[in-house]
Amino acid sequence: LADKIFHSSPLLKTEMLNRGKPSANANAALNLLLKHMVKFSNEPKLAIQGFPAEGGLYRILLENTDIHKSVNQSFSFVAPDSNNHNLEILWETTDNFLRNIDHNVMLSNIYNLWSLPPLGIKKGLYVFLMATYLLTRKSEVAVYLNGKYFPELNDLFIDYLIKETSNIEVRFIQNNLSQKRVLTTLVNVLEKFNLWDNYSSNSPLEISR
């Protein structure tokens, strides 16, 4: 029955987090992993040294799923593709949910969607999956903290994500034709003054950052 009802549930085999209420040690390891995710995203294994608990979580949740991998000689976060972890279904479901709402969305609404069939995700995975989703959707999804646009996912954001979910909202940014023309012109000016060399996307969010 569970296989039929929750047929799209992500297959993440971590007993530490895949539960309703992880232990204090599990949460501590997750917090360290999240900090490494925002501080060392371009480093192999997120610069985690040795074999600590957060290193085990990294291997199961990010390395084995190919979400954090080497791309063009630099490590980065990549949205999941069609593999045997069902994560691409989660990303697609979340994308569609946000695209159909023309205003900011509280994380609790997304978490509620994740908890329902056919996903049925446990609470212990919410924070990790949200941080990972936002890191792979930096060009499309804007983050708002206390009602104000929050341009970078950093240590402060992780602290709020862990403790104060009600203060965080997200929104899928639509990019129409007129916006594209303005943004293209702006990027051309930035390139002229050598201010755009390190960016690969012409999205509104990349330019605002």
PDB file of C-alpha atoms in Angstrom:
ATOM      1  CA  LEU A   1       0.000   0.000   0.000  1.00  0.00           C
ATOM      2  CA  ALA A   2       2.808   2.415   0.847  1.00  0.00           C
ATOM      3  CA  ASP A   3       4.494   1.752  -2.501  1.00  0.00           C
ATOM      4  CA  LYS A   4       1.245   2.597  -4.299  1.00  0.00           C
ATOM      5  CA  ILE A   5       0.315   5.686  -2.270  1.00  0.00           C
ATOM      6  CA  PHE A   6       3.795   7.232  -2.001  1.00  0.00           C
ATOM      7  CA  HIS A   7       5.142   6.107  -5.356  1.00  0.00           C
ATOM      8  CA  SER A   8       7.038   9.386  -5.927  1.00  0.00           C
ATOM      9  CA  SER A   9       8.717   9.613  -2.535  1.00  0.00           C
ATOM     10  CA  PRO A  10      12.462  10.406  -2.785  1.00  0.00           C
ATOM     11  CA  LEU A  11      14.644   7.383  -2.056  1.00  0.00           C
ATOM     12  CA  LEU A  12      17.155   8.793   0.428  1.00  0.00           C
ATOM     13  CA  LYS A  13      18.573   6.048   2.600  1.00  0.00           C
ATOM     14  CA  THR A  14      19.665   7.976   5.651  1.00  0.00           C
ATOM     15  CA  GLU A  15      18.272   6.770   8.956  1.00  0.00           C
ATOM     16  CA  MET A  16      19.611   9.934  10.613  1.00  0.00           C
ATOM     17  CA  LEU A  17      17.235  12.332   8.823  1.00  0.00           C
ATOM     18  CA  ASN A  18      14.545  10.284   7.101  1.00  0.00           C
ATOM     19  CA  ARG A  19      12.198  10.400  10.085  1.00  0.00           C
ATOM     20  CA  GLY A  20       9.679  12.689  11.726  1.00  0.00           C
ATOM     21  CA  LYS A  21      11.987  13.943  14.461  1.00  0.00           C
ATOM     22  CA  PRO A  22      15.749  13.426  14.028  1.00  0.00           C
ATOM     23  CA  SER A  23      17.999  13.209  17.082  1.00  0.00           C
ATOM     24  CA  ALA A  24      20.054  16.119  18.389  1.00  0.00           C
ATOM     25  CA  ASN A  25      23.212  14.542  16.928  1.00  0.00           C
ATOM     26  CA  ALA A  26      21.557  14.158  13.533  1.00  0.00           C
ATOM     27  CA  ASN A  27      20.429  17.787  13.539  1.00  0.00           C
ATOM     28  CA  ALA A  28      23.913  18.919  14.537  1.00  0.00           C
ATOM     29  CA  ALA A  29      25.428  17.009  11.603  1.00  0.00           C
ATOM     30  CA  LEU A  30      22.801  18.435   9.248  1.00  0.00           C
ATOM     31  CA  ASN A  31      23.509  21.978  10.424  1.00  0.00           C
ATOM     32  CA  LEU A  32      27.206  21.547   9.695  1.00  0.00           C
ATOM     33  CA  LEU A  33      26.435  20.099   6.269  1.00  0.00           C
ATOM     34  CA  LEU A  34      24.159  23.044   5.445  1.00  0.00           C
ATOM     35  CA  LYS A  35      26.842  25.555   6.446  1.00  0.00           C
ATOM     36  CA  HIS A  36      29.346  23.787   4.202  1.00  0.00           C
ATOM     37  CA  MET A  37      26.794  23.810   1.377  1.00  0.00           C
ATOM     38  CA  VAL A  38      26.548  27.609   1.352  1.00  0.00           C
ATOM     39  CA  LYS A  39      30.203  28.352   2.142  1.00  0.00           C
ATOM     40  CA  PHE A  40      32.095  25.772   0.074  1.00  0.00           C
ATOM     41  CA  SER A  41      29.799  24.901  -2.824  1.00  0.00           C
ATOM     42  CA  ASN A  42      32.704  24.992  -5.321  1.00  0.00           C
ATOM     43  CA  GLU A  43      34.898  22.620  -3.301  1.00  0.00           C
ATOM     44  CA  PRO A  44      35.083  18.811  -3.620  1.00  0.00           C
ATOM     45  CA  LYS A  45      33.065  17.201  -0.830  1.00  0.00           C
ATOM     46  CA  LEU A  46      32.167  20.755   0.260  1.00  0.00           C
ATOM     47  CA  ALA A  47      35.600  20.946   1.919  1.00  0.00           C
ATOM     48  CA  ILE A  48      34.548  18.371   4.522  1.00  0.00           C
ATOM     49  CA  GLN A  49      37.668  16.726   5.925  1.00  0.00           C
ATOM     50  CA  GLY A  50      37.894  13.164   7.243  1.00  0.00           C
ATOM     51  CA  PHE A  51      34.803  11.087   7.967  1.00  0.00           C
ATOM     52  CA  PRO A  52      32.515  13.068  10.306  1.00  0.00           C
ATOM     53  CA  ALA A  53      28.757  12.562  10.475  1.00  0.00           C
ATOM     54  CA  GLU A  54      28.127  15.436   8.070  1.00  0.00           C
ATOM     55  CA  GLY A  55      30.495  13.699   5.641  1.00  0.00           C
ATOM     56  CA  GLY A  56      28.290  10.628   5.695  1.00  0.00           C
ATOM     57  CA  LEU A  57      25.235  12.753   5.018  1.00  0.00           C
ATOM     58  CA  TYR A  58      27.063  14.432   2.151  1.00  0.00           C
ATOM     59  CA  ARG A  59      27.878  11.087   0.535  1.00  0.00           C
ATOM     60  CA  ILE A  60      24.300   9.782   0.782  1.00  0.00           C
ATOM     61  CA  LEU A  61      22.369  12.968   0.035  1.00  0.00           C
ATOM     62  CA  LEU A  62      24.566  14.896  -2.386  1.00  0.00           C
ATOM     63  CA  GLU A  63      27.311  12.707  -3.839  1.00  0.00           C
ATOM     64  CA  ASN A  64      25.308   9.543  -4.510  1.00  0.00           C
ATOM     65  CA  THR A  65      22.436  11.562  -5.965  1.00  0.00           C
ATOM     66  CA  ASP A  66      24.754  13.578  -8.281  1.00  0.00           C
ATOM     67  CA  ILE A  67      23.315  16.850  -6.987  1.00  0.00           C
ATOM     68  CA  HIS A  68      26.782  18.119  -6.031  1.00  0.00           C
ATOM     69  CA  LYS A  69      29.339  17.223  -8.658  1.00  0.00           C
ATOM     70  CA  SER A  70      32.116  18.518 -10.870  1.00  0.00           C
ATOM     71  CA  VAL A  71      30.906  20.642 -13.796  1.00  0.00           C
ATOM     72  CA  ASN A  72      33.448  22.288 -16.097  1.00  0.00           C
ATOM     73  CA  GLN A  73      36.298  21.627 -13.650  1.00  0.00           C
ATOM     74  CA  SER A  74      34.447  23.195 -10.724  1.00  0.00           C
ATOM     75  CA  PHE A  75      32.040  21.646  -8.240  1.00  0.00           C
ATOM     76  CA  SER A  76      28.505  23.003  -8.089  1.00  0.00           C
ATOM     77  CA  PHE A  77      24.921  22.100  -7.238  1.00  0.00           C
ATOM     78  CA  VAL A  78      22.913  20.642 -10.109  1.00  0.00           C
ATOM     79  CA  ALA A  79      19.203  19.879 -10.195  1.00  0.00           C
ATOM     80  CA  PRO A  80      18.542  16.117 -10.148  1.00  0.00           C
ATOM     81  CA  ASP A  81      17.918  14.318 -13.418  1.00  0.00           C
ATOM     82  CA  SER A  82      16.088  11.090 -14.138  1.00  0.00           C
ATOM     83  CA  ASN A  83      17.728   8.662 -11.761  1.00  0.00           C
ATOM     84  CA  ASN A  84      16.597   6.083  -9.233  1.00  0.00           C
ATOM     85  CA  HIS A  85      16.164   8.514  -6.331  1.00  0.00           C
ATOM     86  CA  ASN A  86      12.872  10.120  -7.472  1.00  0.00           C
ATOM     87  CA  LEU A  87      14.314  13.550  -6.689  1.00  0.00           C
ATOM     88  CA  GLU A  88      13.578  14.916 -10.157  1.00  0.00           C
ATOM     89  CA  ILE A  89       9.869  14.378  -9.405  1.00  0.00           C
ATOM     90  CA  LEU A  90      10.185  16.446  -6.229  1.00  0.00           C
ATOM     91  CA  TRP A  91      11.918  19.274  -8.112  1.00  0.00           C
ATOM     92  CA  GLU A  92       9.327  19.221 -10.898  1.00  0.00           C
ATOM     93  CA  THR A  93       6.422  19.193  -8.427  1.00  0.00           C
ATOM     94  CA  THR A  94       7.871  22.144  -6.506  1.00  0.00           C
ATOM     95  CA  ASP A  95       8.599  24.083  -9.702  1.00  0.00           C
ATOM     96  CA  ASN A  96       5.040  23.656 -10.950  1.00  0.00           C
ATOM     97  CA  PHE A  97       3.583  24.598  -7.574  1.00  0.00           C
ATOM     98  CA  LEU A  98       5.542  27.868  -7.423  1.00  0.00           C
ATOM     99  CA  ARG A  99       5.016  28.771 -11.082  1.00  0.00           C
ATOM    100  CA  ASN A 100       1.246  28.707 -10.609  1.00  0.00           C
ATOM    101  CA  ILE A 101       1.293  31.178  -7.675  1.00  0.00           C
ATOM    102  CA  ASP A 102       1.845  34.852  -8.456  1.00  0.00           C
ATOM    103  CA  HIS A 103       2.953  35.915  -4.974  1.00  0.00           C
ATOM    104  CA  ASN A 104       5.391  34.968  -2.239  1.00  0.00           C
ATOM    105  CA  VAL A 105       4.908  31.485  -0.779  1.00  0.00           C
ATOM    106  CA  MET A 106       5.677  30.496   2.802  1.00  0.00           C
ATOM    107  CA  LEU A 107       7.894  27.459   3.217  1.00  0.00           C
ATOM    108  CA  SER A 108       5.243  25.797   5.377  1.00  0.00           C
ATOM    109  CA  ASN A 109       2.967  25.622   2.319  1.00  0.00           C
ATOM    110  CA  ILE A 110       5.687  23.856   0.352  1.00  0.00           C
ATOM    111  CA  TYR A 111       6.419  21.491   3.219  1.00  0.00           C
ATOM    112  CA  ASN A 112       2.735  20.632   3.413  1.00  0.00           C
ATOM    113  CA  LEU A 113       2.777  19.768  -0.303  1.00  0.00           C
ATOM    114  CA  TRP A 114       5.830  17.574   0.247  1.00  0.00           C
ATOM    115  CA  SER A 115       4.160  15.684   3.096  1.00  0.00           C
ATOM    116  CA  LEU A 116       1.164  14.620   1.014  1.00  0.00           C
ATOM    117  CA  PRO A 117       0.904  11.678  -1.396  1.00  0.00           C
ATOM    118  CA  PRO A 118       2.528  10.829  -3.708  1.00  0.00           C
ATOM    119  CA  LEU A 119       5.658  12.344  -2.090  1.00  0.00           C
ATOM    120  CA  GLY A 120       5.174  11.680   1.641  1.00  0.00           C
ATOM    121  CA  ILE A 121       8.455  13.264   2.744  1.00  0.00           C
ATOM    122  CA  LYS A 122       9.376  13.095   6.437  1.00  0.00           C
ATOM    123  CA  LYS A 123       9.968  16.319   8.402  1.00  0.00           C
ATOM    124  CA  GLY A 124      13.586  15.449   9.081  1.00  0.00           C
ATOM    125  CA  LEU A 125      14.416  16.007   5.407  1.00  0.00           C
ATOM    126  CA  TYR A 126      12.558  19.303   4.906  1.00  0.00           C
ATOM    127  CA  VAL A 127      15.401  21.717   5.685  1.00  0.00           C
ATOM    128  CA  PHE A 128      18.008  19.809   3.687  1.00  0.00           C
ATOM    129  CA  LEU A 129      15.759  19.433   0.653  1.00  0.00           C
ATOM    130  CA  MET A 130      14.699  23.086   0.747  1.00  0.00           C
ATOM    131  CA  ALA A 131      18.293  24.338   0.978  1.00  0.00           C
ATOM    132  CA  THR A 132      19.313  22.043  -1.869  1.00  0.00           C
ATOM    133  CA  TYR A 133      16.351  23.014  -4.025  1.00  0.00           C
ATOM    134  CA  LEU A 134      17.087  26.725  -3.583  1.00  0.00           C
ATOM    135  CA  LEU A 135      20.783  26.252  -4.347  1.00  0.00           C
ATOM    136  CA  THR A 136      19.909  24.568  -7.647  1.00  0.00           C
ATOM    137  CA  ARG A 137      17.226  27.160  -8.488  1.00  0.00           C
ATOM    138  CA  LYS A 138      19.158  30.347  -7.735  1.00  0.00           C
ATOM    139  CA  SER A 139      18.356  31.740 -11.183  1.00  0.00           C
ATOM    140  CA  GLU A 140      14.610  31.138 -10.955  1.00  0.00           C
ATOM    141  CA  VAL A 141      13.491  31.274  -7.314  1.00  0.00           C
ATOM    142  CA  ALA A 142      13.826  34.414  -5.174  1.00  0.00           C
ATOM    143  CA  VAL A 143      14.090  34.188  -1.391  1.00  0.00           C
ATOM    144  CA  TYR A 144      12.528  36.711   0.982  1.00  0.00           C
ATOM    145  CA  LEU A 145      13.445  37.061   4.650  1.00  0.00           C
ATOM    146  CA  ASN A 146      11.035  39.039   6.839  1.00  0.00           C
ATOM    147  CA  GLY A 147       9.401  40.341   3.662  1.00  0.00           C
ATOM    148  CA  LYS A 148      12.632  41.629   2.093  1.00  0.00           C
ATOM    149  CA  TYR A 149      14.546  40.138  -0.820  1.00  0.00           C
ATOM    150  CA  PHE A 150      17.487  38.071   0.435  1.00  0.00           C
ATOM    151  CA  PRO A 151      20.062  37.908  -2.395  1.00  0.00           C
ATOM    152  CA  GLU A 152      22.495  35.278  -1.128  1.00  0.00           C
ATOM    153  CA  LEU A 153      22.092  31.942   0.614  1.00  0.00           C
ATOM    154  CA  ASN A 154      24.606  32.250   3.456  1.00  0.00           C
ATOM    155  CA  ASP A 155      25.123  31.323   7.113  1.00  0.00           C
ATOM    156  CA  LEU A 156      22.442  33.744   8.274  1.00  0.00           C
ATOM    157  CA  PHE A 157      19.908  32.283   5.872  1.00  0.00           C
ATOM    158  CA  ILE A 158      20.691  28.761   7.092  1.00  0.00           C
ATOM    159  CA  ASP A 159      20.136  29.860  10.700  1.00  0.00           C
ATOM    160  CA  TYR A 160      16.704  31.209   9.776  1.00  0.00           C
ATOM    161  CA  LEU A 161      15.905  28.165   7.668  1.00  0.00           C
ATOM    162  CA  ILE A 162      16.611  25.884  10.617  1.00  0.00           C
ATOM    163  CA  LYS A 163      14.783  27.882  13.298  1.00  0.00           C
ATOM    164  CA  GLU A 164      12.401  30.469  11.827  1.00  0.00           C
ATOM    165  CA  THR A 165      10.631  28.954   8.844  1.00  0.00           C
ATOM    166  CA  SER A 166       7.692  31.389   9.118  1.00  0.00           C
ATOM    167  CA  ASN A 167      10.004  34.315   8.300  1.00  0.00           C
ATOM    168  CA  ILE A 168      11.071  32.865   4.935  1.00  0.00           C
ATOM    169  CA  GLU A 169       9.116  33.070   1.701  1.00  0.00           C
ATOM    170  CA  VAL A 170      10.020  32.154  -1.872  1.00  0.00           C
ATOM    171  CA  ARG A 171       8.743  33.120  -5.292  1.00  0.00           C
ATOM    172  CA  PHE A 172       9.286  31.833  -8.812  1.00  0.00           C
ATOM    173  CA  ILE A 173      10.437  34.760 -10.955  1.00  0.00           C
ATOM    174  CA  GLN A 174       8.754  35.007 -14.343  1.00  0.00           C
ATOM    175  CA  ASN A 175      10.825  36.545 -17.138  1.00  0.00           C
ATOM    176  CA  ASN A 176       8.815  38.103 -19.981  1.00  0.00           C
ATOM    177  CA  LEU A 177      10.016  39.455 -23.316  1.00  0.00           C
ATOM    178  CA  SER A 178      10.267  43.109 -22.274  1.00  0.00           C
ATOM    179  CA  GLN A 179      12.273  42.163 -19.191  1.00  0.00           C
ATOM    180  CA  LYS A 180      14.624  40.115 -21.339  1.00  0.00           C
ATOM    181  CA  ARG A 181      15.345  43.098 -23.566  1.00  0.00           C
ATOM    182  CA  VAL A 182      16.137  45.325 -20.592  1.00  0.00           C
ATOM    183  CA  LEU A 183      18.273  42.663 -18.957  1.00  0.00           C
ATOM    184  CA  THR A 184      20.171  41.944 -22.159  1.00  0.00           C
ATOM    185  CA  THR A 185      21.041  45.622 -22.484  1.00  0.00           C
ATOM    186  CA  LEU A 186      22.129  45.790 -18.850  1.00  0.00           C
ATOM    187  CA  VAL A 187      24.324  42.709 -19.220  1.00  0.00           C
ATOM    188  CA  ASN A 188      25.961  44.237 -22.294  1.00  0.00           C
ATOM    189  CA  VAL A 189      26.875  47.303 -20.251  1.00  0.00           C
ATOM    190  CA  LEU A 190      28.221  45.170 -17.401  1.00  0.00           C
ATOM    191  CA  GLU A 191      30.300  43.133 -19.843  1.00  0.00           C
ATOM    192  CA  LYS A 192      31.696  46.330 -21.349  1.00  0.00           C
ATOM    193  CA  PHE A 193      33.113  47.263 -17.952  1.00  0.00           C
ATOM    194  CA  ASN A 194      34.266  43.698 -17.196  1.00  0.00           C
ATOM    195  CA  LEU A 195      31.707  43.243 -14.409  1.00  0.00           C
ATOM    196  CA  TRP A 196      29.965  40.146 -15.770  1.00  0.00           C
ATOM    197  CA  ASP A 197      32.811  37.707 -16.439  1.00  0.00           C
ATOM    198  CA  ASN A 198      32.029  35.360 -13.543  1.00  0.00           C
ATOM    199  CA  TYR A 199      28.333  34.882 -14.255  1.00  0.00           C
ATOM    200  CA  SER A 200      26.818  32.300 -16.550  1.00  0.00           C
ATOM    201  CA  SER A 201      23.150  33.289 -16.383  1.00  0.00           C
ATOM    202  CA  ASN A 202      21.261  36.377 -17.545  1.00  0.00           C
ATOM    203  CA  SER A 203      18.387  35.773 -15.144  1.00  0.00           C
ATOM    204  CA  PRO A 204      16.872  38.679 -13.174  1.00  0.00           C
ATOM    205  CA  LEU A 205      18.122  37.161  -9.931  1.00  0.00           C
ATOM    206  CA  GLU A 206      21.712  36.800 -11.125  1.00  0.00           C
ATOM    207  CA  ILE A 207      21.747  40.420 -12.292  1.00  0.00           C
ATOM    208  CA  SER A 208      20.220  41.693  -9.043  1.00  0.00           C
ATOM    209  CA  ARG A 209      22.919  39.870  -7.072  1.00  0.00           C
TER     210      ARG A 209
END
